[in-house]
Every structure is written in C-alpha cells, then in structure tokens.
Amino acid sequence: GAGVSQSPRYKVAKRGQDVALRCDPISGHVSLFWYQQALGQGPEFLTYFQNEAQLDKSGLPSDRFFAERPEGSVSTLTIQRTQQEDSAVYLCASSSTGTGVYGYTFGSGTRLTVV
Amino acid sequence: SQQGEEDPQALSIQEGENATMNCSYKTSINNLQWYRQNSGRGLVHLILIRSNEREKHSGRLRVTLDTSKKSSSLLITASRAADTASYFCATDFSGTYKYIFGTGTRLKVLA
C-alpha cells in the first residue's frame, strides 16, 4: 500500500481483556517497528522485526506483550490481560532498510484506552 | 527510557517568525532524524543528518549537528500556522537500527 496502515484506529478495552493491534507496513519494507507513546511523551521503542524475524524485543514492558510477523509483512501486537497503564498510542513504522537511513514511515497509530 | 531531550518543551511564536528547537542525546550515533507529529496523528519524517554532516537543509528546514556536544538543532524559517505540531528528534541508539525518540517540542504558530 501507499502507507503504513494500522487498525483499529481506536480501541477501548476493559481491564483484563486481551487486545490485538494490527499493522500493515508498506509493501516490500523489510523492517518493522512497534513503539508505544504515552500522552505528552515521545514514542518508546517496543520491538523490531526484520522480515519475519523478531530481532529485538527489549522494549516490551512485560510478558503480557507479544508481537509477531509470521510472513514478513503484516504484524500483530497482542497485549494480554490489559492494565490501565497500557493505555497509550501504539505506533507501527516500517523502513525499506535495516538501518532506517531513509527514515521510518509511521502509521497513524492505535489509541488504546483501558478502563 | 528516552535518549534525547528536546528544548524547549513548548514554543509559541507568530506566523512568519523563525522557530528553533534543540535536541541533546547521550550516546554516540550514526544518524539523527527529526520528525513532526500533528495532534492525534502519526509521525512524519522530516530530515536525516548523518554523524559526519554538520548541516543540512530541506525547504524551510535547517538542521545542524554537533557530535562533540551531542546536540542538534532544527530551525524552521518563516513559520506558518500549519507548522503547529510536536517535533521530535530520534537517534540511532549506539549506531544500531533502533531509533530512540526524545521528549518533543510542542510548537504553536499563531496566525
């Protein structure tokens, strides 16, 4: 596609529910990143994929967070047993290179509110 | 944790004036990028400057990089109301693929 597509755009979850956030990167982009952005803050790195391989998951806040990209294109970020502190905007970005030297293309994000 | 810190946190100027925001970072880098984020939207890549470059221009944007001071600045000339947004610097953490974002500068351009 022309850009990075994320769905849903907004998600309200009850505490304890599982949520799945989807990211459709630009076709052919090998690198895919997930970031978490709290209100009024900069994006914080969560995890990185190169094709289908998850090369870095050091930013995932707990084992309730799980990400996958099984065929090297679409990625899903799953948050199990959501907590109020998980409320944030989740941003996905893709890049044609592994080093991001041409910049990342970001999606519009999924705003998650846990009530 | 955030690698970069932008300064000022918020800036309000009149249309037509120049806006300057600064970014400081902690570790060595290969590249530094600047992004713009309009309220409620994703980030838009503005410009990338490599560690061996000192200055770069793109339209009304001018970016400088001082690796000895671990700092960068973004200058927006002849600002417009449409430039109202948050601006973030991002550095590749220790030269890896992982870009770490700063805390952002919220720019408001008054018409």
PDB file of C-alpha atoms in Angstrom:
ATOM      1  CA  GLY A   1       0.000   0.000   0.000  1.00  0.00           C
ATOM      2  CA  ALA A   2       0.870   3.648  -0.173  1.00  0.00           C
ATOM      3  CA  GLY A   3       1.443   3.997   3.557  1.00  0.00           C
ATOM      4  CA  VAL A   4       1.531   2.113   6.821  1.00  0.00           C
ATOM      5  CA  SER A   5      -1.939   1.113   7.886  1.00  0.00           C
ATOM      6  CA  GLN A   6      -2.899   0.384  11.472  1.00  0.00           C
ATOM      7  CA  SER A   7      -6.148  -0.980  12.822  1.00  0.00           C
ATOM      8  CA  PRO A   8      -8.200  -0.404  14.777  1.00  0.00           C
ATOM      9  CA  ARG A   9      -7.746   3.341  14.996  1.00  0.00           C
ATOM     10  CA  TYR A  10      -9.241   3.392  18.499  1.00  0.00           C
ATOM     11  CA  LYS A  11      -9.731   0.584  20.983  1.00  0.00           C
ATOM     12  CA  VAL A  12     -11.377   0.635  24.367  1.00  0.00           C
ATOM     13  CA  ALA A  13     -10.725  -2.453  26.444  1.00  0.00           C
ATOM     14  CA  LYS A  14     -11.873  -3.475  29.877  1.00  0.00           C
ATOM     15  CA  ARG A  15      -9.074  -4.231  32.279  1.00  0.00           C
ATOM     16  CA  GLY A  16      -8.120  -7.861  31.934  1.00  0.00           C
ATOM     17  CA  GLN A  17      -9.148  -8.189  28.294  1.00  0.00           C
ATOM     18  CA  ASP A  18      -6.755  -9.224  25.553  1.00  0.00           C
ATOM     19  CA  VAL A  19      -6.317  -6.884  22.589  1.00  0.00           C
ATOM     20  CA  ALA A  20      -4.723  -7.385  19.184  1.00  0.00           C
ATOM     21  CA  LEU A  21      -3.386  -4.452  17.200  1.00  0.00           C
ATOM     22  CA  ARG A  22      -2.636  -4.825  13.542  1.00  0.00           C
ATOM     23  CA  CYS A  23      -0.024  -3.187  11.353  1.00  0.00           C
ATOM     24  CA  ASP A  24       0.157  -3.349   7.559  1.00  0.00           C
ATOM     25  CA  PRO A  25       3.545  -1.981   6.522  1.00  0.00           C
ATOM     26  CA  ILE A  26       4.481  -0.591   3.147  1.00  0.00           C
ATOM     27  CA  SER A  27       4.809  -3.449   0.685  1.00  0.00           C
ATOM     28  CA  GLY A  28       8.367  -4.661   0.445  1.00  0.00           C
ATOM     29  CA  HIS A  29       9.610  -2.924   3.585  1.00  0.00           C
ATOM     30  CA  VAL A  30      11.839  -5.377   5.409  1.00  0.00           C
ATOM     31  CA  SER A  31      11.962  -3.592   8.758  1.00  0.00           C
ATOM     32  CA  LEU A  32       9.017  -3.117  11.057  1.00  0.00           C
ATOM     33  CA  PHE A  33       8.967  -1.404  14.419  1.00  0.00           C
ATOM     34  CA  TRP A  34       6.434  -1.003  17.206  1.00  0.00           C
ATOM     35  CA  TYR A  35       6.508   1.998  19.505  1.00  0.00           C
ATOM     36  CA  GLN A  36       4.382   2.987  22.485  1.00  0.00           C
ATOM     37  CA  GLN A  37       3.582   6.646  23.023  1.00  0.00           C
ATOM     38  CA  ALA A  38       2.119   7.839  26.299  1.00  0.00           C
ATOM     39  CA  LEU A  39       0.255  11.124  26.373  1.00  0.00           C
ATOM     40  CA  GLY A  40       2.623  14.065  26.084  1.00  0.00           C
ATOM     41  CA  GLN A  41       5.681  11.863  25.666  1.00  0.00           C
ATOM     42  CA  GLY A  42       7.881  10.741  22.819  1.00  0.00           C
ATOM     43  CA  PRO A  43       7.481   7.271  21.300  1.00  0.00           C
ATOM     44  CA  GLU A  44       9.223   4.481  23.216  1.00  0.00           C
ATOM     45  CA  PHE A  45      10.685   1.519  21.342  1.00  0.00           C
ATOM     46  CA  LEU A  46       8.942  -1.797  21.891  1.00  0.00           C
ATOM     47  CA  THR A  47      10.188  -4.283  19.310  1.00  0.00           C
ATOM     48  CA  TYR A  48      11.803  -4.683  15.883  1.00  0.00           C
ATOM     49  CA  PHE A  49      11.355  -7.171  13.057  1.00  0.00           C
ATOM     50  CA  GLN A  50      13.490  -7.760  10.031  1.00  0.00           C
ATOM     51  CA  ASN A  51      11.257  -9.693   7.665  1.00  0.00           C
ATOM     52  CA  GLU A  52       9.680 -12.384   9.866  1.00  0.00           C
ATOM     53  CA  ALA A  53      12.474 -12.455  12.446  1.00  0.00           C
ATOM     54  CA  GLN A  54      11.957 -10.583  15.677  1.00  0.00           C
ATOM     55  CA  LEU A  55      15.473  -9.295  16.272  1.00  0.00           C
ATOM     56  CA  ASP A  56      14.833  -7.131  19.284  1.00  0.00           C
ATOM     57  CA  LYS A  57      12.044  -7.246  21.832  1.00  0.00           C
ATOM     58  CA  SER A  58      13.904  -5.486  24.591  1.00  0.00           C
ATOM     59  CA  GLY A  59      11.341  -2.694  24.852  1.00  0.00           C
ATOM     60  CA  LEU A  60       8.313  -4.878  25.552  1.00  0.00           C
ATOM     61  CA  PRO A  61       7.258  -3.826  29.089  1.00  0.00           C
ATOM     62  CA  SER A  62       6.193  -7.263  30.293  1.00  0.00           C
ATOM     63  CA  ASP A  63       5.479 -10.795  29.151  1.00  0.00           C
ATOM     64  CA  ARG A  64       1.879  -9.713  28.579  1.00  0.00           C
ATOM     65  CA  PHE A  65       3.083  -8.060  25.377  1.00  0.00           C
ATOM     66  CA  PHE A  66       3.648 -10.269  22.370  1.00  0.00           C
ATOM     67  CA  ALA A  67       4.376  -9.352  18.750  1.00  0.00           C
ATOM     68  CA  GLU A  68       4.620 -11.422  15.610  1.00  0.00           C
ATOM     69  CA  ARG A  69       5.129 -11.013  11.891  1.00  0.00           C
ATOM     70  CA  PRO A  70       4.787 -14.578  10.599  1.00  0.00           C
ATOM     71  CA  GLU A  71       5.087 -13.956   6.860  1.00  0.00           C
ATOM     72  CA  GLY A  72       7.296 -10.912   6.948  1.00  0.00           C
ATOM     73  CA  SER A  73       4.542  -8.451   6.114  1.00  0.00           C
ATOM     74  CA  VAL A  74       1.568  -7.842   8.452  1.00  0.00           C
ATOM     75  CA  SER A  75       2.400  -7.663  12.135  1.00  0.00           C
ATOM     76  CA  THR A  76       0.208  -8.056  15.192  1.00  0.00           C
ATOM     77  CA  LEU A  77       0.935  -6.692  18.643  1.00  0.00           C
ATOM     78  CA  THR A  78      -1.054  -8.539  21.269  1.00  0.00           C
ATOM     79  CA  ILE A  79      -1.477  -7.307  24.810  1.00  0.00           C
ATOM     80  CA  GLN A  80      -2.839  -9.897  27.196  1.00  0.00           C
ATOM     81  CA  ARG A  81      -4.736  -9.108  30.399  1.00  0.00           C
ATOM     82  CA  THR A  82      -4.643  -5.366  29.730  1.00  0.00           C
ATOM     83  CA  GLN A  83      -3.917  -2.994  32.585  1.00  0.00           C
ATOM     84  CA  GLN A  84      -4.674   0.714  32.878  1.00  0.00           C
ATOM     85  CA  GLU A  85      -1.002   1.563  32.450  1.00  0.00           C
ATOM     86  CA  ASP A  86      -1.175   0.031  28.962  1.00  0.00           C
ATOM     87  CA  SER A  87      -3.323   2.959  27.822  1.00  0.00           C
ATOM     88  CA  ALA A  88      -1.298   4.712  25.125  1.00  0.00           C
ATOM     89  CA  VAL A  89      -0.996   5.169  21.387  1.00  0.00           C
ATOM     90  CA  TYR A  90       0.714   2.232  19.715  1.00  0.00           C
ATOM     91  CA  LEU A  91       2.622   3.233  16.615  1.00  0.00           C
ATOM     92  CA  CYS A  92       3.911   0.986  13.895  1.00  0.00           C
ATOM     93  CA  ALA A  93       6.642   2.050  11.486  1.00  0.00           C
ATOM     94  CA  SER A  94       8.316   0.397   8.548  1.00  0.00           C
ATOM     95  CA  SER A  95      11.504   1.011   6.649  1.00  0.00           C
ATOM     96  CA  SER A  96      12.947  -0.253   3.391  1.00  0.00           C
ATOM     97  CA  THR A  97      16.312  -0.811   5.022  1.00  0.00           C
ATOM     98  CA  GLY A  98      17.527  -2.323   8.240  1.00  0.00           C
ATOM     99  CA  THR A  99      19.236   0.859   9.316  1.00  0.00           C
ATOM    100  CA  GLY A 100      16.482   3.388   8.794  1.00  0.00           C
ATOM    101  CA  VAL A 101      18.753   5.705   6.857  1.00  0.00           C
ATOM    102  CA  TYR A 102      15.843   6.869   4.752  1.00  0.00           C
ATOM    103  CA  GLY A 103      13.660   7.399   7.788  1.00  0.00           C
ATOM    104  CA  TYR A 104      10.746   5.448   9.033  1.00  0.00           C
ATOM    105  CA  THR A 105       7.208   5.678   7.686  1.00  0.00           C
ATOM    106  CA  PHE A 106       4.777   5.671  10.560  1.00  0.00           C
ATOM    107  CA  GLY A 107       1.163   4.649  10.661  1.00  0.00           C
ATOM    108  CA  SER A 108      -1.446   6.832  12.358  1.00  0.00           C
ATOM    109  CA  GLY A 109      -1.406   4.606  15.409  1.00  0.00           C
ATOM    110  CA  THR A 110      -3.930   2.777  17.536  1.00  0.00           C
ATOM    111  CA  ARG A 111      -5.125   4.652  20.600  1.00  0.00           C
ATOM    112  CA  LEU A 112      -5.754   2.100  23.333  1.00  0.00           C
ATOM    113  CA  THR A 113      -7.762   3.065  26.381  1.00  0.00           C
ATOM    114  CA  VAL A 114      -8.065   0.539  29.178  1.00  0.00           C
ATOM    115  CA  VAL A 115     -10.987   1.169  31.518  1.00  0.00           C
TER     116      VAL A 115
ATOM    117  CA  SER B   1      13.962   5.394  28.678  1.00  0.00           C
ATOM    118  CA  GLN B   2      14.398   8.303  26.271  1.00  0.00           C
ATOM    119  CA  GLN B   3      17.769   9.016  24.749  1.00  0.00           C
ATOM    120  CA  GLY B   4      17.099  12.546  23.628  1.00  0.00           C
ATOM    121  CA  GLU B   5      15.764  15.632  25.254  1.00  0.00           C
ATOM    122  CA  GLU B   6      14.300  18.487  23.281  1.00  0.00           C
ATOM    123  CA  ASP B   7      14.440  22.045  24.403  1.00  0.00           C
ATOM    124  CA  PRO B   8      12.257  23.993  24.820  1.00  0.00           C
ATOM    125  CA  GLN B   9       9.370  21.725  25.780  1.00  0.00           C
ATOM    126  CA  ALA B  10       6.933  24.227  24.316  1.00  0.00           C
ATOM    127  CA  LEU B  11       7.313  27.183  21.980  1.00  0.00           C
ATOM    128  CA  SER B  12       4.791  29.729  20.827  1.00  0.00           C
ATOM    129  CA  ILE B  13       5.604  32.155  18.005  1.00  0.00           C
ATOM    130  CA  GLN B  14       3.891  34.414  15.492  1.00  0.00           C
ATOM    131  CA  GLU B  15       3.448  33.389  11.891  1.00  0.00           C
ATOM    132  CA  GLY B  16       6.435  34.465   9.822  1.00  0.00           C
ATOM    133  CA  GLU B  17       8.918  34.169  12.684  1.00  0.00           C
ATOM    134  CA  ASN B  18      11.621  31.519  12.861  1.00  0.00           C
ATOM    135  CA  ALA B  19      11.386  28.616  15.296  1.00  0.00           C
ATOM    136  CA  THR B  20      14.426  26.898  16.746  1.00  0.00           C
ATOM    137  CA  MET B  21      14.345  23.731  18.775  1.00  0.00           C
ATOM    138  CA  ASN B  22      17.238  21.816  20.212  1.00  0.00           C
ATOM    139  CA  CYS B  23      17.923  18.174  20.911  1.00  0.00           C
ATOM    140  CA  SER B  24      20.565  16.671  23.168  1.00  0.00           C
ATOM    141  CA  TYR B  25      21.434  12.989  23.296  1.00  0.00           C
ATOM    142  CA  LYS B  26      23.643  10.716  25.335  1.00  0.00           C
ATOM    143  CA  THR B  27      25.404   8.037  23.308  1.00  0.00           C
ATOM    144  CA  SER B  28      27.341   8.012  20.044  1.00  0.00           C
ATOM    145  CA  ILE B  29      25.212   7.889  16.916  1.00  0.00           C
ATOM    146  CA  ASN B  30      25.397   7.268  13.187  1.00  0.00           C
ATOM    147  CA  ASN B  31      22.306   9.242  12.265  1.00  0.00           C
ATOM    148  CA  LEU B  32      19.885  11.705  13.798  1.00  0.00           C
ATOM    149  CA  GLN B  33      16.402  12.301  12.458  1.00  0.00           C
ATOM    150  CA  TRP B  34      13.716  14.883  13.046  1.00  0.00           C
ATOM    151  CA  TYR B  35      10.018  14.054  12.927  1.00  0.00           C
ATOM    152  CA  ARG B  36       6.823  16.095  13.115  1.00  0.00           C
ATOM    153  CA  GLN B  37       3.634  14.878  14.759  1.00  0.00           C
ATOM    154  CA  ASN B  38       0.337  16.638  14.353  1.00  0.00           C
ATOM    155  CA  SER B  39      -2.148  16.169  17.155  1.00  0.00           C
ATOM    156  CA  GLY B  40      -3.560  12.658  17.164  1.00  0.00           C
ATOM    157  CA  ARG B  41      -1.637  11.571  14.098  1.00  0.00           C
ATOM    158  CA  GLY B  42       1.430   9.501  13.275  1.00  0.00           C
ATOM    159  CA  LEU B  43       4.921  10.883  12.910  1.00  0.00           C
ATOM    160  CA  VAL B  44       6.184  12.310   9.645  1.00  0.00           C
ATOM    161  CA  HIS B  45       9.853  12.065   8.782  1.00  0.00           C
ATOM    162  CA  LEU B  46      11.342  15.495   8.086  1.00  0.00           C
ATOM    163  CA  ILE B  47      15.086  15.130   7.685  1.00  0.00           C
ATOM    164  CA  LEU B  48      18.006  12.851   8.500  1.00  0.00           C
ATOM    165  CA  ILE B  49      21.509  14.053   9.223  1.00  0.00           C
ATOM    166  CA  ARG B  50      24.472  11.709   9.386  1.00  0.00           C
ATOM    167  CA  SER B  51      27.138  11.929  12.079  1.00  0.00           C
ATOM    168  CA  ASN B  52      29.716  13.158   9.550  1.00  0.00           C
ATOM    169  CA  GLU B  53      27.487  16.033   8.450  1.00  0.00           C
ATOM    170  CA  ARG B  54      27.273  19.352  10.233  1.00  0.00           C
ATOM    171  CA  GLU B  55      24.343  20.998   8.498  1.00  0.00           C
ATOM    172  CA  LYS B  56      21.515  20.004   6.216  1.00  0.00           C
ATOM    173  CA  HIS B  57      18.702  21.910   4.519  1.00  0.00           C
ATOM    174  CA  SER B  58      15.313  20.887   3.231  1.00  0.00           C
ATOM    175  CA  GLY B  59      12.978  23.641   2.116  1.00  0.00           C
ATOM    176  CA  ARG B  60      12.336  25.860   5.137  1.00  0.00           C
ATOM    177  CA  LEU B  61      14.096  23.421   7.454  1.00  0.00           C
ATOM    178  CA  ARG B  62      17.691  23.673   8.558  1.00  0.00           C
ATOM    179  CA  VAL B  63      19.256  21.058  10.807  1.00  0.00           C
ATOM    180  CA  THR B  64      22.643  21.265  12.463  1.00  0.00           C
ATOM    181  CA  LEU B  65      24.541  18.562  14.299  1.00  0.00           C
ATOM    182  CA  ASP B  66      27.388  18.950  16.770  1.00  0.00           C
ATOM    183  CA  THR B  67      28.622  15.492  17.712  1.00  0.00           C
ATOM    184  CA  SER B  68      31.184  16.889  20.148  1.00  0.00           C
ATOM    185  CA  LYS B  69      28.346  18.407  22.178  1.00  0.00           C
ATOM    186  CA  LYS B  70      25.920  15.584  21.355  1.00  0.00           C
ATOM    187  CA  SER B  71      23.342  18.080  20.219  1.00  0.00           C
ATOM    188  CA  SER B  72      21.283  19.035  17.196  1.00  0.00           C
ATOM    189  CA  SER B  73      19.023  21.926  16.321  1.00  0.00           C
ATOM    190  CA  LEU B  74      16.070  22.262  13.979  1.00  0.00           C
ATOM    191  CA  LEU B  75      15.307  25.671  12.536  1.00  0.00           C
ATOM    192  CA  ILE B  76      12.024  26.326  10.770  1.00  0.00           C
ATOM    193  CA  THR B  77      12.141  29.605   8.876  1.00  0.00           C
ATOM    194  CA  ALA B  78       9.155  31.798   8.026  1.00  0.00           C
ATOM    195  CA  SER B  79       6.825  29.650  10.104  1.00  0.00           C
ATOM    196  CA  ARG B  80       3.204  29.059   9.154  1.00  0.00           C
ATOM    197  CA  ALA B  81       0.167  28.118  11.184  1.00  0.00           C
ATOM    198  CA  ALA B  82       0.354  24.688   9.535  1.00  0.00           C
ATOM    199  CA  ASP B  83       3.730  24.119  11.231  1.00  0.00           C
ATOM    200  CA  THR B  84       1.906  23.831  14.558  1.00  0.00           C
ATOM    201  CA  ALA B  85       2.828  20.354  15.781  1.00  0.00           C
ATOM    202  CA  SER B  86       5.153  18.451  18.085  1.00  0.00           C
ATOM    203  CA  TYR B  87       8.689  17.929  16.844  1.00  0.00           C
ATOM    204  CA  PHE B  88      10.864  15.011  17.916  1.00  0.00           C
ATOM    205  CA  CYS B  89      14.464  14.121  17.359  1.00  0.00           C
ATOM    206  CA  ALA B  90      15.399  10.462  17.079  1.00  0.00           C
ATOM    207  CA  THR B  91      18.856   8.960  17.308  1.00  0.00           C
ATOM    208  CA  ASP B  92      20.018   5.503  16.343  1.00  0.00           C
ATOM    209  CA  PHE B  93      20.961   4.011  19.692  1.00  0.00           C
ATOM    210  CA  SER B  94      24.701   3.333  19.620  1.00  0.00           C
ATOM    211  CA  GLY B  95      24.604   3.134  15.855  1.00  0.00           C
ATOM    212  CA  THR B  96      22.040   0.340  15.670  1.00  0.00           C
ATOM    213  CA  TYR B  97      18.750   0.140  13.802  1.00  0.00           C
ATOM    214  CA  LYS B  98      16.931   1.164  16.995  1.00  0.00           C
ATOM    215  CA  TYR B  99      15.897   4.805  16.905  1.00  0.00           C
ATOM    216  CA  ILE B 100      15.244   6.364  20.269  1.00  0.00           C
ATOM    217  CA  PHE B 101      13.000   9.405  20.399  1.00  0.00           C
ATOM    218  CA  GLY B 102      13.287  12.468  22.534  1.00  0.00           C
ATOM    219  CA  THR B 103      10.583  14.045  24.612  1.00  0.00           C
ATOM    220  CA  GLY B 104       9.496  16.514  21.926  1.00  0.00           C
ATOM    221  CA  THR B 105       8.956  20.239  21.484  1.00  0.00           C
ATOM    222  CA  ARG B 106       5.361  21.427  21.126  1.00  0.00           C
ATOM    223  CA  LEU B 107       5.353  24.278  18.633  1.00  0.00           C
ATOM    224  CA  LYS B 108       2.405  26.604  18.267  1.00  0.00           C
ATOM    225  CA  VAL B 109       2.406  29.108  15.419  1.00  0.00           C
ATOM    226  CA  LEU B 110      -0.128  31.875  15.869  1.00  0.00           C
ATOM    227  CA  ALA B 111      -1.756  33.365  12.785  1.00  0.00           C
TER     228      ALA B 111
END
